[in-house]
């Protein structure tokens, strides 16, 4: 197992080292120094979304909670439809390659930029901590070692990739690791399915039944629980900083659209994997913990050397997924943080990346190894309630103001935090299904607060908003040179 993990780590660093000389300026580290082809970019985006924390966790939830959990990856796939229809092309035309940068450019407010940076940091930490915890679970379960070697392996490799070339290096690593993950997970799953042969499989429950809600509603198989999680999955994708930054590795708005379309196709292919392992796990290992079902499956179905070999392959594929997601989030969050510095540069970017990674390791050490999918859903819920409204309203509604955005951040983020903390500390407040599912309440509250406060503060609408809207919505071939910038590496607004 350790040999497979070491091979993946070395391969990751080697793939990243192929691009460092192309990335010399800070803008090259925030976005790729050279445009990335749509299908390669789509593979990188899909690799980030199909994190092992989510993949292993969702497969485990399908095995332990039944068929309703299949809707979780469907919700994430729906988010890319929203991203393609409402955000991808206009945001790419804006020329701002970070979410805080877009907020300041669109609203002319340093306060909004700082608030957006804080939210990006929190969302990024939630996603990274989920990956680190999942890596620790894999190492502990398969080797008996403590969890921290798994954290260290992922952290060191992700930092090396980020230092090598920023987004360019991460894109190369993620795209190559997507195909590695797909081959490993699908191959091992096919062998396990063939091994099952004529063995009777436990019935795959497709009905909805009451369940005990967890953090951010993870694992609730009831119909209201599943329906409540879908907005977090769908709208959370729209505001994920590691997905948004991918739009700027494309040549233009058309390339960004094609990248998202490629992502939808590849994600549809990969979504078969959690369902496959979930069905097999329900028959063979349904009594185990949700985050351990997939890893235990080969050994339970094929005792002996064959099962150990397949388990080692799964561990290698899982670490490929850990590295892909952690590296992407690290570069996106580090880029957002470093762009707030007075003199952003390569050194500032690397310092920010290091500080973000250290913060993630500290949070990982201070928290317990909860089910990884819960932390992922928490990050998605916060993104859906705060960053998604910023992007959608900022792109399509010219009357948005900085006061409205700050109010939306406070309300959407506050409702999410309050409901999650209520579950964590078991306060005496009970709002039914909304208590453990923040998104259905927090997302409308965030949108409503931004709209209402913007309407009562019309004097805070930034000057030149008409030019901004034209720049985002007029196609490149019809825009004048003054109205549109293709945002090459030395001409990007931040």
mmCIF file of N, CA and C in Angstrom, residues 255-374:
data_model
loop_
_atom_site.group_PDB
_atom_site.id
_atom_site.type_symbol
_atom_site.label_atom_id
_atom_site.label_comp_id
_atom_site.label_asym_id
_atom_site.label_seq_id
_atom_site.Cartn_x
_atom_site.Cartn_y
_atom_site.Cartn_z
ATOM 1 N N UNK A 255 -13.740 29.307 -24.535
ATOM 2 C CA UNK A 255 -12.962 28.214 -23.964
ATOM 3 C C UNK A 255 -13.426 27.850 -22.566
ATOM 4 N N UNK A 256 -13.828 28.869 -21.786
ATOM 5 C CA UNK A 256 -14.346 28.590 -20.439
ATOM 6 C C UNK A 256 -15.628 27.783 -20.505
ATOM 7 N N UNK A 257 -16.502 28.153 -21.436
ATOM 8 C CA UNK A 257 -17.750 27.391 -21.597
ATOM 9 C C UNK A 257 -17.455 25.947 -22.007
ATOM 10 N N UNK A 258 -16.555 25.773 -22.958
ATOM 11 C CA UNK A 258 -16.250 24.412 -23.412
ATOM 12 C C UNK A 258 -15.594 23.593 -22.302
ATOM 13 N N UNK A 259 -14.818 24.253 -21.443
ATOM 14 C CA UNK A 259 -14.212 23.547 -20.308
ATOM 15 C C UNK A 259 -15.285 23.037 -19.350
ATOM 16 N N UNK A 260 -16.292 23.874 -19.075
ATOM 17 C CA UNK A 260 -17.373 23.448 -18.178
ATOM 18 C C UNK A 260 -18.194 22.340 -18.825
ATOM 19 N N UNK A 261 -18.412 22.435 -20.137
ATOM 20 C CA UNK A 261 -19.144 21.374 -20.832
ATOM 21 C C UNK A 261 -18.378 20.054 -20.765
ATOM 22 N N UNK A 262 -17.063 20.111 -20.968
ATOM 23 C CA UNK A 262 -16.249 18.899 -20.853
ATOM 24 C C UNK A 262 -16.314 18.339 -19.437
ATOM 25 N N UNK A 263 -16.341 19.236 -18.461
ATOM 26 C CA UNK A 263 -16.450 18.791 -17.073
ATOM 27 C C UNK A 263 -17.739 18.029 -16.838
ATOM 28 N N UNK A 264 -18.838 18.523 -17.394
ATOM 29 C CA UNK A 264 -20.115 17.843 -17.212
ATOM 30 C C UNK A 264 -20.087 16.435 -17.794
ATOM 31 N N UNK A 265 -19.472 16.287 -18.958
ATOM 32 C CA UNK A 265 -19.392 14.954 -19.578
ATOM 33 C C UNK A 265 -18.542 14.010 -18.736
ATOM 34 N N UNK A 266 -17.363 14.474 -18.331
ATOM 35 C CA UNK A 266 -16.461 13.619 -17.559
ATOM 36 C C UNK A 266 -17.027 13.321 -16.172
ATOM 37 N N UNK A 267 -17.711 14.291 -15.584
ATOM 38 C CA UNK A 267 -18.313 14.066 -14.273
ATOM 39 C C UNK A 267 -19.435 13.039 -14.364
ATOM 40 N N UNK A 268 -20.196 13.070 -15.449
ATOM 41 C CA UNK A 268 -21.249 12.077 -15.641
ATOM 42 C C UNK A 268 -20.664 10.667 -15.721
ATOM 43 N N UNK A 269 -19.505 10.546 -16.358
ATOM 44 C CA UNK A 269 -18.840 9.238 -16.440
ATOM 45 C C UNK A 269 -18.370 8.787 -15.063
ATOM 46 N N UNK A 270 -17.752 9.697 -14.317
ATOM 47 C CA UNK A 270 -17.171 9.317 -13.025
ATOM 48 C C UNK A 270 -18.251 9.061 -11.979
ATOM 49 N N UNK A 271 -19.429 9.667 -12.120
ATOM 50 C CA UNK A 271 -20.483 9.499 -11.117
ATOM 51 C C UNK A 271 -20.971 8.059 -11.019
ATOM 52 N N UNK A 272 -20.627 7.236 -12.012
ATOM 53 C CA UNK A 272 -20.987 5.822 -11.932
ATOM 54 C C UNK A 272 -20.207 5.128 -10.821
ATOM 55 N N UNK A 273 -18.996 5.636 -10.511
ATOM 56 C CA UNK A 273 -18.117 4.958 -9.555
ATOM 57 C C UNK A 273 -18.713 4.888 -8.151
ATOM 58 N N UNK A 274 -19.181 6.007 -7.546
ATOM 59 C CA UNK A 274 -19.750 5.880 -6.197
ATOM 60 C C UNK A 274 -20.933 4.935 -6.136
ATOM 61 N N UNK A 275 -21.798 4.959 -7.162
ATOM 62 C CA UNK A 275 -22.945 4.051 -7.164
ATOM 63 C C UNK A 275 -22.497 2.599 -7.242
ATOM 64 N N UNK A 276 -21.476 2.324 -8.058
ATOM 65 C CA UNK A 276 -20.961 0.960 -8.191
ATOM 66 C C UNK A 276 -20.453 0.435 -6.857
ATOM 67 N N UNK A 277 -19.608 1.213 -6.198
ATOM 68 C CA UNK A 277 -19.075 0.783 -4.908
ATOM 69 C C UNK A 277 -20.152 0.772 -3.831
ATOM 70 N N UNK A 278 -21.122 1.677 -3.944
ATOM 71 C CA UNK A 278 -22.194 1.683 -2.967
ATOM 72 C C UNK A 278 -23.024 0.411 -3.013
ATOM 73 N N UNK A 279 -23.355 -0.050 -4.235
ATOM 74 C CA UNK A 279 -24.127 -1.288 -4.382
ATOM 75 C C UNK A 279 -23.328 -2.474 -3.853
ATOM 76 N N UNK A 280 -22.054 -2.563 -4.241
ATOM 77 C CA UNK A 280 -21.216 -3.667 -3.757
ATOM 78 C C UNK A 280 -21.024 -3.589 -2.250
ATOM 79 N N UNK A 281 -20.804 -2.386 -1.748
ATOM 80 C CA UNK A 281 -20.587 -2.237 -0.318
ATOM 81 C C UNK A 281 -21.819 -2.577 0.490
ATOM 82 N N UNK A 282 -22.998 -2.332 -0.075
ATOM 83 C CA UNK A 282 -24.229 -2.662 0.655
ATOM 84 C C UNK A 282 -24.358 -4.172 0.826
ATOM 85 N N UNK A 283 -23.786 -4.921 -0.101
ATOM 86 C CA UNK A 283 -23.855 -6.375 -0.006
ATOM 87 C C UNK A 283 -22.759 -6.955 0.866
ATOM 88 N N UNK A 284 -21.593 -6.288 0.904
ATOM 89 C CA UNK A 284 -20.426 -6.908 1.525
ATOM 90 C C UNK A 284 -19.972 -6.247 2.816
ATOM 91 N N UNK A 285 -20.125 -4.940 2.937
ATOM 92 C CA UNK A 285 -19.515 -4.245 4.078
ATOM 93 C C UNK A 285 -20.408 -3.152 4.626
ATOM 94 N N UNK A 286 -21.702 -3.360 4.557
ATOM 95 C CA UNK A 286 -22.632 -2.297 4.953
ATOM 96 C C UNK A 286 -22.566 -1.964 6.433
ATOM 97 N N UNK A 287 -22.005 -2.858 7.232
ATOM 98 C CA UNK A 287 -21.967 -2.606 8.666
ATOM 99 C C UNK A 287 -20.764 -1.771 9.095
ATOM 100 N N UNK A 288 -19.854 -1.496 8.190
ATOM 101 C CA UNK A 288 -18.690 -0.701 8.531
ATOM 102 C C UNK A 288 -19.014 0.782 8.542
ATOM 103 N N UNK A 289 -18.026 1.594 8.914
ATOM 104 C CA UNK A 289 -18.194 3.043 8.871
ATOM 105 C C UNK A 289 -18.279 3.497 7.432
ATOM 106 N N UNK A 290 -19.020 4.583 7.201
ATOM 107 C CA UNK A 290 -19.265 5.029 5.834
ATOM 108 C C UNK A 290 -17.979 5.338 5.089
ATOM 109 N N UNK A 291 -16.980 5.926 5.775
ATOM 110 C CA UNK A 291 -15.756 6.313 5.095
ATOM 111 C C UNK A 291 -14.761 5.158 4.961
ATOM 112 N N UNK A 292 -15.131 3.958 5.422
ATOM 113 C CA UNK A 292 -14.236 2.807 5.335
ATOM 114 C C UNK A 292 -14.765 1.708 4.415
ATOM 115 N N UNK A 293 -16.012 1.825 3.972
ATOM 116 C CA UNK A 293 -16.646 0.743 3.226
ATOM 117 C C UNK A 293 -15.876 0.425 1.953
ATOM 118 N N UNK A 294 -15.533 1.442 1.171
ATOM 119 C CA UNK A 294 -14.877 1.212 -0.117
ATOM 120 C C UNK A 294 -13.517 0.559 0.068
ATOM 121 N N UNK A 295 -12.733 1.051 1.023
ATOM 122 C CA UNK A 295 -11.392 0.508 1.223
ATOM 123 C C UNK A 295 -11.423 -0.931 1.735
ATOM 124 N N UNK A 296 -12.452 -1.300 2.478
ATOM 125 C CA UNK A 296 -12.544 -2.662 3.009
ATOM 126 C C UNK A 296 -13.103 -3.648 1.995
ATOM 127 N N UNK A 297 -13.703 -3.141 0.927
ATOM 128 C CA UNK A 297 -14.423 -3.998 -0.004
ATOM 129 C C UNK A 297 -13.555 -5.063 -0.672
ATOM 130 N N UNK A 298 -12.400 -4.729 -1.308
ATOM 131 C CA UNK A 298 -11.630 -5.774 -1.989
ATOM 132 C C UNK A 298 -11.164 -6.890 -1.060
ATOM 133 N N UNK A 299 -10.703 -6.529 0.145
ATOM 134 C CA UNK A 299 -10.212 -7.554 1.065
ATOM 135 C C UNK A 299 -11.337 -8.478 1.519
ATOM 136 N N UNK A 300 -12.544 -7.964 1.643
ATOM 137 C CA UNK A 300 -13.657 -8.801 2.065
ATOM 138 C C UNK A 300 -14.160 -9.689 0.941
ATOM 139 N N UNK A 301 -14.030 -9.225 -0.285
ATOM 140 C CA UNK A 301 -14.505 -10.023 -1.412
ATOM 141 C C UNK A 301 -13.444 -10.983 -1.932
ATOM 142 N N UNK A 302 -12.170 -10.602 -1.800
ATOM 143 C CA UNK A 302 -11.055 -11.432 -2.295
ATOM 144 C C UNK A 302 -10.004 -11.562 -1.198
ATOM 145 N N UNK A 303 -10.190 -12.426 -0.243
ATOM 146 C CA UNK A 303 -9.175 -12.583 0.811
ATOM 147 C C UNK A 303 -7.856 -13.072 0.222
ATOM 148 N N UNK A 304 -6.761 -12.582 0.797
ATOM 149 C CA UNK A 304 -5.450 -13.013 0.336
ATOM 150 C C UNK A 304 -4.719 -11.938 -0.440
ATOM 151 N N UNK A 305 -3.749 -12.368 -1.235
ATOM 152 C CA UNK A 305 -2.879 -11.439 -1.956
ATOM 153 C C UNK A 305 -3.646 -10.601 -2.978
ATOM 154 N N UNK A 306 -4.626 -11.207 -3.644
ATOM 155 C CA UNK A 306 -5.381 -10.462 -4.659
ATOM 156 C C UNK A 306 -6.133 -9.294 -4.020
ATOM 157 N N UNK A 307 -6.776 -9.558 -2.889
ATOM 158 C CA UNK A 307 -7.485 -8.486 -2.211
ATOM 159 C C UNK A 307 -6.556 -7.401 -1.718
ATOM 160 N N UNK A 308 -5.388 -7.785 -1.230
ATOM 161 C CA UNK A 308 -4.420 -6.792 -0.773
ATOM 162 C C UNK A 308 -3.916 -5.934 -1.924
ATOM 163 N N UNK A 309 -3.696 -6.561 -3.077
ATOM 164 C CA UNK A 309 -3.228 -5.800 -4.240
ATOM 165 C C UNK A 309 -4.280 -4.791 -4.696
ATOM 166 N N UNK A 310 -5.548 -5.218 -4.729
ATOM 167 C CA UNK A 310 -6.612 -4.297 -5.124
ATOM 168 C C UNK A 310 -6.780 -3.168 -4.108
ATOM 169 N N UNK A 311 -6.612 -3.508 -2.830
ATOM 170 C CA UNK A 311 -6.690 -2.470 -1.797
ATOM 171 C C UNK A 311 -5.571 -1.449 -1.963
ATOM 172 N N UNK A 312 -4.372 -1.934 -2.309
ATOM 173 C CA UNK A 312 -3.256 -1.013 -2.543
ATOM 174 C C UNK A 312 -3.544 -0.089 -3.725
ATOM 175 N N UNK A 313 -4.173 -0.629 -4.771
ATOM 176 C CA UNK A 313 -4.534 0.208 -5.912
ATOM 177 C C UNK A 313 -5.563 1.263 -5.509
ATOM 178 N N UNK A 314 -6.550 0.859 -4.707
ATOM 179 C CA UNK A 314 -7.536 1.833 -4.250
ATOM 180 C C UNK A 314 -6.884 2.928 -3.413
ATOM 181 N N UNK A 315 -5.942 2.528 -2.557
ATOM 182 C CA UNK A 315 -5.254 3.524 -1.740
ATOM 183 C C UNK A 315 -4.489 4.511 -2.620
ATOM 184 N N UNK A 316 -3.836 3.998 -3.667
ATOM 185 C CA UNK A 316 -3.110 4.885 -4.587
ATOM 186 C C UNK A 316 -4.069 5.822 -5.303
ATOM 187 N N UNK A 317 -5.216 5.294 -5.762
ATOM 188 C CA UNK A 317 -6.206 6.157 -6.409
ATOM 189 C C UNK A 317 -6.777 7.194 -5.465
ATOM 190 N N UNK A 318 -6.991 6.779 -4.204
ATOM 191 C CA UNK A 318 -7.504 7.732 -3.216
ATOM 192 C C UNK A 318 -6.514 8.858 -2.978
ATOM 193 N N UNK A 319 -5.229 8.532 -2.880
ATOM 194 C CA UNK A 319 -4.241 9.589 -2.652
ATOM 195 C C UNK A 319 -4.098 10.480 -3.876
ATOM 196 N N UNK A 320 -4.288 9.927 -5.062
ATOM 197 C CA UNK A 320 -4.302 10.784 -6.249
ATOM 198 C C UNK A 320 -5.429 11.805 -6.146
ATOM 199 N N UNK A 321 -6.577 11.364 -5.651
ATOM 200 C CA UNK A 321 -7.701 12.279 -5.484
ATOM 201 C C UNK A 321 -7.438 13.298 -4.372
ATOM 202 N N UNK A 322 -6.843 12.851 -3.262
ATOM 203 C CA UNK A 322 -6.508 13.790 -2.191
ATOM 204 C C UNK A 322 -5.602 14.897 -2.707
ATOM 205 N N UNK A 323 -4.578 14.510 -3.446
ATOM 206 C CA UNK A 323 -3.603 15.484 -3.933
ATOM 207 C C UNK A 323 -4.227 16.429 -4.948
ATOM 208 N N UNK A 324 -5.080 15.902 -5.830
ATOM 209 C CA UNK A 324 -5.696 16.748 -6.853
ATOM 210 C C UNK A 324 -6.555 17.837 -6.219
ATOM 211 N N UNK A 325 -7.403 17.450 -5.279
ATOM 212 C CA UNK A 325 -8.291 18.435 -4.661
ATOM 213 C C UNK A 325 -7.536 19.382 -3.745
ATOM 214 N N UNK A 326 -6.646 18.840 -2.921
ATOM 215 C CA UNK A 326 -5.906 19.694 -1.989
ATOM 216 C C UNK A 326 -5.055 20.711 -2.740
ATOM 217 N N UNK A 327 -4.366 20.273 -3.790
ATOM 218 C CA UNK A 327 -3.539 21.199 -4.554
ATOM 219 C C UNK A 327 -4.349 22.305 -5.205
ATOM 220 N N UNK A 328 -5.501 21.946 -5.787
ATOM 221 C CA UNK A 328 -6.332 22.955 -6.428
ATOM 222 C C UNK A 328 -6.881 23.974 -5.450
ATOM 223 N N UNK A 329 -7.382 23.498 -4.319
ATOM 224 C CA UNK A 329 -7.915 24.418 -3.309
ATOM 225 C C UNK A 329 -6.798 25.281 -2.735
ATOM 226 N N UNK A 330 -5.633 24.690 -2.516
ATOM 227 C CA UNK A 330 -4.518 25.433 -1.939
ATOM 228 C C UNK A 330 -4.094 26.588 -2.838
ATOM 229 N N UNK A 331 -3.987 26.335 -4.133
ATOM 230 C CA UNK A 331 -3.587 27.396 -5.069
ATOM 231 C C UNK A 331 -4.662 28.472 -5.152
ATOM 232 N N UNK A 332 -5.931 28.061 -5.207
ATOM 233 C CA UNK A 332 -7.010 29.046 -5.320
ATOM 234 C C UNK A 332 -7.094 29.930 -4.079
ATOM 235 N N UNK A 333 -7.045 29.326 -2.905
ATOM 236 C CA UNK A 333 -7.148 30.102 -1.675
ATOM 237 C C UNK A 333 -5.890 30.928 -1.449
ATOM 238 N N UNK A 334 -4.721 30.326 -1.680
ATOM 239 C CA UNK A 334 -3.474 31.079 -1.542
ATOM 240 C C UNK A 334 -3.414 32.256 -2.494
ATOM 241 N N UNK A 335 -3.900 32.073 -3.727
ATOM 242 C CA UNK A 335 -3.932 33.182 -4.676
ATOM 243 C C UNK A 335 -4.859 34.297 -4.224
ATOM 244 N N UNK A 336 -6.027 33.931 -3.680
ATOM 245 C CA UNK A 336 -6.953 34.948 -3.196
ATOM 246 C C UNK A 336 -6.367 35.726 -2.024
ATOM 247 N N UNK A 337 -5.708 35.027 -1.117
ATOM 248 C CA UNK A 337 -5.116 35.691 0.042
ATOM 249 C C UNK A 337 -3.953 36.581 -0.372
ATOM 250 N N UNK A 338 -3.075 36.065 -1.235
ATOM 251 C CA UNK A 338 -1.888 36.841 -1.624
ATOM 252 C C UNK A 338 -2.235 38.054 -2.461
ATOM 253 N N UNK A 339 -3.348 37.999 -3.215
ATOM 254 C CA UNK A 339 -3.714 39.154 -4.037
ATOM 255 C C UNK A 339 -4.160 40.344 -3.208
ATOM 256 N N UNK A 340 -4.431 40.127 -1.922
ATOM 257 C CA UNK A 340 -4.810 41.234 -1.039
ATOM 258 C C UNK A 340 -3.597 41.992 -0.505
ATOM 259 N N UNK A 341 -2.395 41.455 -0.726
ATOM 260 C CA UNK A 341 -1.195 42.113 -0.227
ATOM 261 C C UNK A 341 -0.929 43.404 -1.004
ATOM 262 N N UNK A 342 -0.203 44.321 -0.397
ATOM 263 C CA UNK A 342 0.110 45.586 -1.064
ATOM 264 C C UNK A 342 1.000 45.381 -2.271
ATOM 265 N N UNK A 343 1.920 44.423 -2.172
ATOM 266 C CA UNK A 343 2.809 44.128 -3.291
ATOM 267 C C UNK A 343 2.745 42.640 -3.620
ATOM 268 N N UNK A 344 1.667 42.219 -4.278
ATOM 269 C CA UNK A 344 1.551 40.803 -4.609
ATOM 270 C C UNK A 344 2.638 40.374 -5.583
ATOM 271 N N UNK A 345 3.181 39.226 -5.366
ATOM 272 C CA UNK A 345 4.236 38.679 -6.209
ATOM 273 C C UNK A 345 4.368 37.198 -5.961
ATOM 274 N N UNK A 346 5.356 36.584 -6.606
ATOM 275 C CA UNK A 346 5.556 35.148 -6.471
ATOM 276 C C UNK A 346 5.891 34.778 -5.028
ATOM 277 N N UNK A 347 6.761 35.581 -4.399
ATOM 278 C CA UNK A 347 7.126 35.295 -3.008
ATOM 279 C C UNK A 347 5.913 35.408 -2.090
ATOM 280 N N UNK A 348 5.087 36.439 -2.304
ATOM 281 C CA UNK A 348 3.878 36.607 -1.501
ATOM 282 C C UNK A 348 2.928 35.438 -1.708
ATOM 283 N N UNK A 349 2.795 34.998 -2.947
ATOM 284 C CA UNK A 349 1.936 33.852 -3.246
ATOM 285 C C UNK A 349 2.408 32.613 -2.494
ATOM 286 N N UNK A 350 3.697 32.359 -2.526
ATOM 287 C CA UNK A 350 4.218 31.168 -1.852
ATOM 288 C C UNK A 350 4.074 31.272 -0.337
ATOM 289 N N UNK A 351 4.263 32.450 0.215
ATOM 290 C CA UNK A 351 4.056 32.623 1.655
ATOM 291 C C UNK A 351 2.597 32.397 2.024
ATOM 292 N N UNK A 352 1.683 32.920 1.202
ATOM 293 C CA UNK A 352 0.257 32.728 1.478
ATOM 294 C C UNK A 352 -0.133 31.269 1.396
ATOM 295 N N UNK A 353 0.377 30.570 0.395
ATOM 296 C CA UNK A 353 0.088 29.142 0.251
ATOM 297 C C UNK A 353 0.581 28.368 1.470
ATOM 298 N N UNK A 354 1.784 28.694 1.921
ATOM 299 C CA UNK A 354 2.337 28.017 3.099
ATOM 300 C C UNK A 354 1.493 28.286 4.338
ATOM 301 N N UNK A 355 1.076 29.533 4.521
ATOM 302 C CA UNK A 355 0.266 29.878 5.692
ATOM 303 C C UNK A 355 -1.088 29.173 5.652
ATOM 304 N N UNK A 356 -1.710 29.108 4.479
ATOM 305 C CA UNK A 356 -3.003 28.431 4.358
ATOM 306 C C UNK A 356 -2.866 26.943 4.668
ATOM 307 N N UNK A 357 -1.812 26.328 4.160
ATOM 308 C CA UNK A 357 -1.608 24.899 4.411
ATOM 309 C C UNK A 357 -1.352 24.624 5.887
ATOM 310 N N UNK A 358 -0.563 25.472 6.533
ATOM 311 C CA UNK A 358 -0.319 25.299 7.965
ATOM 312 C C UNK A 358 -1.616 25.448 8.759
ATOM 313 N N UNK A 359 -2.457 26.402 8.358
ATOM 314 C CA UNK A 359 -3.743 26.573 9.031
ATOM 315 C C UNK A 359 -4.610 25.324 8.870
ATOM 316 N N UNK A 360 -4.603 24.743 7.686
ATOM 317 C CA UNK A 360 -5.384 23.526 7.452
ATOM 318 C C UNK A 360 -4.873 22.375 8.308
ATOM 319 N N UNK A 361 -3.555 22.256 8.451
ATOM 320 C CA UNK A 361 -2.989 21.194 9.278
ATOM 321 C C UNK A 361 -3.342 21.394 10.750
ATOM 322 N N UNK A 362 -3.324 22.643 11.204
ATOM 323 C CA UNK A 362 -3.685 22.925 12.593
ATOM 324 C C UNK A 362 -5.147 22.563 12.848
ATOM 325 N N UNK A 363 -6.040 22.969 11.937
ATOM 326 C CA UNK A 363 -7.458 22.650 12.104
ATOM 327 C C UNK A 363 -7.667 21.133 12.063
ATOM 328 N N UNK A 364 -6.939 20.459 11.188
ATOM 329 C CA UNK A 364 -7.056 19.001 11.110
ATOM 330 C C UNK A 364 -6.639 18.346 12.422
ATOM 331 N N UNK A 365 -5.552 18.844 13.014
ATOM 332 C CA UNK A 365 -5.065 18.274 14.268
ATOM 333 C C UNK A 365 -6.023 18.546 15.429
ATOM 334 N N UNK A 366 -6.749 19.662 15.369
ATOM 335 C CA UNK A 366 -7.631 20.042 16.470
ATOM 336 C C UNK A 366 -9.028 19.452 16.354
ATOM 337 N N UNK A 367 -9.358 18.872 15.205
ATOM 338 C CA UNK A 367 -10.692 18.315 14.999
ATOM 339 C C UNK A 367 -10.602 16.806 14.848
ATOM 340 N N UNK A 368 -11.706 16.158 15.073
ATOM 341 C CA UNK A 368 -11.745 14.709 14.950
ATOM 342 C C UNK A 368 -12.009 14.279 13.521
ATOM 343 N N UNK A 369 -11.721 13.023 13.210
ATOM 344 C CA UNK A 369 -11.921 12.516 11.838
ATOM 345 C C UNK A 369 -13.386 12.208 11.551
ATOM 346 N N UNK A 370 -14.198 13.239 11.411
ATOM 347 C CA UNK A 370 -15.601 13.035 11.067
ATOM 348 C C UNK A 370 -15.705 12.515 9.633
ATOM 349 N N UNK A 371 -16.902 12.110 9.255
ATOM 350 C CA UNK A 371 -17.121 11.674 7.875
ATOM 351 C C UNK A 371 -16.753 12.817 6.934
ATOM 352 N N UNK A 372 -15.910 12.529 5.972
ATOM 353 C CA UNK A 372 -15.370 13.573 5.113
ATOM 354 C C UNK A 372 -16.448 14.278 4.305
ATOM 355 N N UNK A 373 -17.470 13.539 3.877
ATOM 356 C CA UNK A 373 -18.503 14.153 3.055
ATOM 357 C C UNK A 373 -19.228 15.260 3.815
ATOM 358 N N UNK A 374 -19.268 15.176 5.156
ATOM 359 C CA UNK A 374 -19.935 16.219 5.938
ATOM 360 C C UNK A 374 -19.191 17.545 5.831
#
